[in-house]
CSV table of C-alpha atoms in Angstrom, one decimal:
chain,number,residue,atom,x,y,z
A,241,UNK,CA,23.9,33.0,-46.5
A,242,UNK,CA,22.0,35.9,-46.8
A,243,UNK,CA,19.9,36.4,-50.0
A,244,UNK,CA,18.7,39.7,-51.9
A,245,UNK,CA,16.5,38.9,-54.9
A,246,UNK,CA,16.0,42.0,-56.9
A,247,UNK,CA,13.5,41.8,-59.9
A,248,UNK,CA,13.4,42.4,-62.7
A,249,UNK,CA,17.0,41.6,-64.0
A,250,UNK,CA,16.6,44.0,-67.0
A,251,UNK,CA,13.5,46.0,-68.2
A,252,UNK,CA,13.3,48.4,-71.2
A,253,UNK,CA,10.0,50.8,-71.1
A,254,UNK,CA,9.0,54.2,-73.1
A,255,UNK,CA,10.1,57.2,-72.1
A,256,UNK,CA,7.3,58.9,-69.8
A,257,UNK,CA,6.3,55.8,-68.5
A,258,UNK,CA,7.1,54.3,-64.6
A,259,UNK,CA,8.9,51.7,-63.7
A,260,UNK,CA,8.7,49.6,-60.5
A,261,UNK,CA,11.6,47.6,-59.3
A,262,UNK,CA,11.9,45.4,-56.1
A,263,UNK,CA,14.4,44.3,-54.1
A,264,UNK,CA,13.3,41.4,-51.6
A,265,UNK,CA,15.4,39.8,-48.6
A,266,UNK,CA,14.5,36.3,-48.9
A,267,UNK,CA,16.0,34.5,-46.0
A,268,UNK,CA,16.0,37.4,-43.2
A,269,UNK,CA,14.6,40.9,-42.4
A,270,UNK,CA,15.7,43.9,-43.6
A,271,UNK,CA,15.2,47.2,-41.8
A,272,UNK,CA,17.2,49.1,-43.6
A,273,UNK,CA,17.5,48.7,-47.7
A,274,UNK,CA,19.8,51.0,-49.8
A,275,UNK,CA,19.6,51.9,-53.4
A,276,UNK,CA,22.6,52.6,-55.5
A,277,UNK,CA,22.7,53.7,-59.3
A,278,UNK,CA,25.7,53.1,-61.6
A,279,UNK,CA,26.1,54.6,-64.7
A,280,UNK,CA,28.0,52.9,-67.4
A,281,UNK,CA,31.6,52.7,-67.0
A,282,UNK,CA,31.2,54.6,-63.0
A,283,UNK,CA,30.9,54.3,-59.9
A,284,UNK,CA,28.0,53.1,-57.1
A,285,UNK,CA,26.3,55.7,-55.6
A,286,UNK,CA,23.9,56.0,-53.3
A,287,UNK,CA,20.7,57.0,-54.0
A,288,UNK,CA,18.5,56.6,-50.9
A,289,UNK,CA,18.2,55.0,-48.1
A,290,UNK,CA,14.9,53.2,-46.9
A,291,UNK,CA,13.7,52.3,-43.6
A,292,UNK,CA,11.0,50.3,-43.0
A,293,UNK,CA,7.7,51.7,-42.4
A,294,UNK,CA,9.0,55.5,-42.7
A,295,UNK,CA,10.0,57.8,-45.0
A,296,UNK,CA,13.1,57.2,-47.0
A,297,UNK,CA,16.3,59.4,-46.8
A,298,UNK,CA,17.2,61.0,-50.3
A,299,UNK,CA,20.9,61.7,-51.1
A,300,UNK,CA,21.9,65.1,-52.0
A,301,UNK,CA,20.8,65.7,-55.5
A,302,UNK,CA,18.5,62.7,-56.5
A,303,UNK,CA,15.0,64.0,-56.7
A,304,UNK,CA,12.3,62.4,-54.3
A,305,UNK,CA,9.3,62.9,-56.7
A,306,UNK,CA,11.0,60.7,-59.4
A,307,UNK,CA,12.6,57.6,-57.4
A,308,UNK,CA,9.6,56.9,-55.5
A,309,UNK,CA,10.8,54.8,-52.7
A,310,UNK,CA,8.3,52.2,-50.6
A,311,UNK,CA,9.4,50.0,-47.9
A,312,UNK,CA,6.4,48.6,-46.1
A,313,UNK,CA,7.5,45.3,-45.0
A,314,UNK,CA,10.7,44.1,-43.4
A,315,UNK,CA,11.3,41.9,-46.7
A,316,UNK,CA,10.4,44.5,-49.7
A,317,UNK,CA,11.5,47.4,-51.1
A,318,UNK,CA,10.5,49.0,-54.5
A,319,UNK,CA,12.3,52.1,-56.3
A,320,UNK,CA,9.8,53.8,-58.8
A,321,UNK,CA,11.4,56.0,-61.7
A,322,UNK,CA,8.5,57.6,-62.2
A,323,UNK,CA,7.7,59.4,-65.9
A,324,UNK,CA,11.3,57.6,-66.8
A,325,UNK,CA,13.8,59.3,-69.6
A,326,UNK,CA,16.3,58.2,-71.8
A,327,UNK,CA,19.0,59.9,-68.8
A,328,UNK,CA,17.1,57.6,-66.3
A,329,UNK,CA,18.9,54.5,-67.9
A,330,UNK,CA,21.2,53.1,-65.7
A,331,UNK,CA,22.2,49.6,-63.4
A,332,UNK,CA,20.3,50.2,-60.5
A,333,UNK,CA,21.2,47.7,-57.4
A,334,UNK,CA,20.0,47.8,-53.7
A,335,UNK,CA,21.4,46.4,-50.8
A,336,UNK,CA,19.7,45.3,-47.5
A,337,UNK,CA,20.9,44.8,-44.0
A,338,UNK,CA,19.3,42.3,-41.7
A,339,UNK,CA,18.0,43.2,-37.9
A,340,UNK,CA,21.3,44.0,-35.9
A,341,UNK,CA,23.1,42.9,-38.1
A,342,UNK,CA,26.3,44.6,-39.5
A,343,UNK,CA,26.5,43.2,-43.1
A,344,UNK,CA,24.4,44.2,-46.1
A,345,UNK,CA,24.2,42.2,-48.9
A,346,UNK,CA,23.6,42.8,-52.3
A,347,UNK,CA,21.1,42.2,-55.1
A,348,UNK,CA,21.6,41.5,-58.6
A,349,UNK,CA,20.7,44.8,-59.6
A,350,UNK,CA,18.4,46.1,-62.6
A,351,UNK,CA,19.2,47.0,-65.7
A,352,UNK,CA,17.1,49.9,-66.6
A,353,UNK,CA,17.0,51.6,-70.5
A,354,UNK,CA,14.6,54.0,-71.3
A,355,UNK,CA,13.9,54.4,-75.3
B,132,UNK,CA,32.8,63.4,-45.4
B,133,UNK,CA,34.1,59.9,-46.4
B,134,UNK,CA,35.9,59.3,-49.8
B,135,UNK,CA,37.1,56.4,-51.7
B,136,UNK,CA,40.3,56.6,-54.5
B,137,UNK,CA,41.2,54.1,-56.7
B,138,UNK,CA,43.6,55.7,-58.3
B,139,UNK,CA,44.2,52.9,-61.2
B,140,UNK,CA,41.1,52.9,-63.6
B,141,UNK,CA,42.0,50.0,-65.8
B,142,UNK,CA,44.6,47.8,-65.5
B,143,UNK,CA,45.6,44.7,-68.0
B,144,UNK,CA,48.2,41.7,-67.6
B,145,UNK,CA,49.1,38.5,-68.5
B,146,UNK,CA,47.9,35.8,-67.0
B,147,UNK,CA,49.9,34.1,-64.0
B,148,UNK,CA,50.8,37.8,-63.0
B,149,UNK,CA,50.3,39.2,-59.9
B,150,UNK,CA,48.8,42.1,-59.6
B,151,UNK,CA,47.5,44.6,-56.9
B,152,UNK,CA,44.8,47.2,-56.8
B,153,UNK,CA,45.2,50.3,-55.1
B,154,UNK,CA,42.5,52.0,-52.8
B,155,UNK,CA,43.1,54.9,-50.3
B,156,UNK,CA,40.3,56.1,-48.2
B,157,UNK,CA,39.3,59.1,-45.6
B,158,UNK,CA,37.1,59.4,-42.7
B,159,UNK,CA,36.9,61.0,-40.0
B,160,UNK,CA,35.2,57.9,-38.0
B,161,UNK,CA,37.4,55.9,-35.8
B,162,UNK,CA,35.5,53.0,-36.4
B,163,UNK,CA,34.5,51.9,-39.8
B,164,UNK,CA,34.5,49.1,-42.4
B,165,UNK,CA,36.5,48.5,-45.8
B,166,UNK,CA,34.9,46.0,-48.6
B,167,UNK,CA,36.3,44.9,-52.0
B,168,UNK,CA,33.7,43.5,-54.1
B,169,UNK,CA,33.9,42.0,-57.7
B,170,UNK,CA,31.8,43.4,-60.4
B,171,UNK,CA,31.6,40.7,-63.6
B,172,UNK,CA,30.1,41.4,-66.9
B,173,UNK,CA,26.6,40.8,-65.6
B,174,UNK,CA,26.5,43.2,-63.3
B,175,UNK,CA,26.1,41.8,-60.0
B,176,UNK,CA,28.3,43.0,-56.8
B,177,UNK,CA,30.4,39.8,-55.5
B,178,UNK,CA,31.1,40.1,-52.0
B,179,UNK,CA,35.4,39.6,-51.7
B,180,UNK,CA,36.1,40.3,-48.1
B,181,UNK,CA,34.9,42.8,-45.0
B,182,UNK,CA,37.6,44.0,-42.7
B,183,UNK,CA,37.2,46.2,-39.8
B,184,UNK,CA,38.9,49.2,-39.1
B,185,UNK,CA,40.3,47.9,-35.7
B,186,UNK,CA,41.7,44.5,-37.1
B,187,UNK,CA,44.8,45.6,-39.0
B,188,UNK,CA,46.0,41.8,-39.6
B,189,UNK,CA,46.2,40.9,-43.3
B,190,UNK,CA,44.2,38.6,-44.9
B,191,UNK,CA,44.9,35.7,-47.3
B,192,UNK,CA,41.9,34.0,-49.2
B,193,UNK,CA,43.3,31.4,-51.5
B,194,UNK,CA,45.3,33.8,-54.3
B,195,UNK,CA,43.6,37.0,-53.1
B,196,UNK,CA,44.9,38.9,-50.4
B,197,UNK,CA,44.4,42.4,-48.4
B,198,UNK,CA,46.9,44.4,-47.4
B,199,UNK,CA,45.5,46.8,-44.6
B,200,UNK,CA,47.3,49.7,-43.4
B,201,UNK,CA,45.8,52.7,-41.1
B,202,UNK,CA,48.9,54.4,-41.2
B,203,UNK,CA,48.7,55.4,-45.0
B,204,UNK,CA,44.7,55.0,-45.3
B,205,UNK,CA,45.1,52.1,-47.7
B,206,UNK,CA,43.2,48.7,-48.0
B,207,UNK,CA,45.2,47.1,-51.3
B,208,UNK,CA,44.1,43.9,-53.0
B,209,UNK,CA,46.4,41.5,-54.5
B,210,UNK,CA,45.6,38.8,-56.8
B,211,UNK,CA,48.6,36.6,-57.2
B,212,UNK,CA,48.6,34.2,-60.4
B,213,UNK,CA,45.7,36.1,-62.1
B,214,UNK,CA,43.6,34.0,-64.2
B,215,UNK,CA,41.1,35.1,-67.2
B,216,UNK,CA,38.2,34.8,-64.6
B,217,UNK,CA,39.9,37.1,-62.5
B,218,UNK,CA,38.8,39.5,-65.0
B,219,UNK,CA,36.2,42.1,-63.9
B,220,UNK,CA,35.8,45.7,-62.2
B,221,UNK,CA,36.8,45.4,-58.3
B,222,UNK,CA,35.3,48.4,-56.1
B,223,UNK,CA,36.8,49.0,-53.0
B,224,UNK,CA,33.8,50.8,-50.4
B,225,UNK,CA,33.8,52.5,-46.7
B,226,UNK,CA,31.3,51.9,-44.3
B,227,UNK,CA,31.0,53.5,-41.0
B,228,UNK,CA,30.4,51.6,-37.9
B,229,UNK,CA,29.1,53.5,-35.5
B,230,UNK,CA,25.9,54.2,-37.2
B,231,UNK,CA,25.6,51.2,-38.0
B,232,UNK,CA,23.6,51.8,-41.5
B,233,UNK,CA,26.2,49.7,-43.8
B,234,UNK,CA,25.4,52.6,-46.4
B,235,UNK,CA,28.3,52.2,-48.5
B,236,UNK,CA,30.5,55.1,-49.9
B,237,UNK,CA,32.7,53.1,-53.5
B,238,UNK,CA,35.7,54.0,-55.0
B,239,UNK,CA,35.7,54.2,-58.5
B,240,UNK,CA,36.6,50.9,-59.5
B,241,UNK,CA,39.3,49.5,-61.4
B,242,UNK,CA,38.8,47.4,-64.4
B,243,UNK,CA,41.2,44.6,-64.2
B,244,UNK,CA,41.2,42.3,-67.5
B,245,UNK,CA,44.0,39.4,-67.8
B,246,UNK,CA,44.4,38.3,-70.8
B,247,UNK,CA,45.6,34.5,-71.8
């Protein structure tokens, strides 16, 4: 089956400091990767989506400048939180779907806390 | 605009129970997807079952199965002889289908613990 590593698992960093995270498709490409953030105890939401090779789409209220969003090959994605604070910490998880394909699969998400 | 409810946020029975999980949905889109997928202590989004809006046939996986009915707008899950390991938050999402992007809009999950 389809695979989505996403790395790291967990990271804690300072606030005011960036944090990179990837998600990878390791088996298939991936046009098209989605991030979602969950706060404890909610929801999934979306946060953008990313196509390859262009700009990714923002969601309604999650700031461009701060989740910097990369997708330059058809296997990798990485979500910045750039200058990251303590309200940044949060489960983020993406999700990628292969090349016609109709099913997007899931990575293990990040656990992200800002001190 | 698509929207998710699951109405129960936390459920708790005894093990062996059955027990079923509400979700209700809206769109607009004639075509779309339903999921339900676990979420476990760790954190990671286990993948339970896809079903498309045109197939209306239930499903049966072992002790899960999906009740799908467009006439209400409800996609229910029901685990029958719930076990500890059944314990976890289950999301029920909608996709649409003729765009084809698999973004995915989640209910708000309900936390289902089964105690021994």
């Amino acid at each position: 089956g389809a695979v989505v590593s996403q790395h790291p698992s967990w990271v804690i960093c300072k606030s005011g400091t960036s944090v990179k995270i990837e998600c990878r498709s390791l088996d298939f490409q991936a046009t098209t990767m989605f991030w979602y953030r969950q706060f404890p105890k909610q929801s999934l939401m979306l946060m953008a989506t990313s196509n390859e090779g262009s700009k990714a789409t923002y969601e309604q209220g999650v700031e461009k400048d701060k989740f910097l969003i990369n997708h330059a090959s058809l296997t990798l994605s990485t979500l910045t939180v750039t200058s990251a604070h303590p309200e940044d910490s949060s489960f983020y998880i993406c999700s990628a779907r292969d090349l016609g394909g109709a099913e997007a699969f899931f990575g293990q998400g990040t656990r992200l806390t800002v001190v | 605009a698509q929207k998710v409810t699951q109405a129960q946020t936390e459920i708790s029975v005894v093990e062996k129970e059955d027990v079923t999980l509400d979700c209700v949905y809206e769109t607009r889109d004639t075509t779309y997807y339903l999921f339900w997928y676990k979420q476990p202590p760790s954190g990671e989004l286990v993948f339970l079952i896809r079903r498309n809006s045109f197939d209306e046939q239930n499903e049966i996986s072992g002790r899960y199965s999906w009740n799908f009915q467009k006439s209400t707008s409800s996609f229910n899950f029901t685990i029958t002889a719930s076990q500890v390991v059944d314990s976890a938050v289950y999301f029920c999402a909608l996709s649409d289908h003729v765009k084809g992007a698999q973004k995915l809009v989640f209910g708000q999950g309900t936390r289902l613990t089964i105690n021994p």
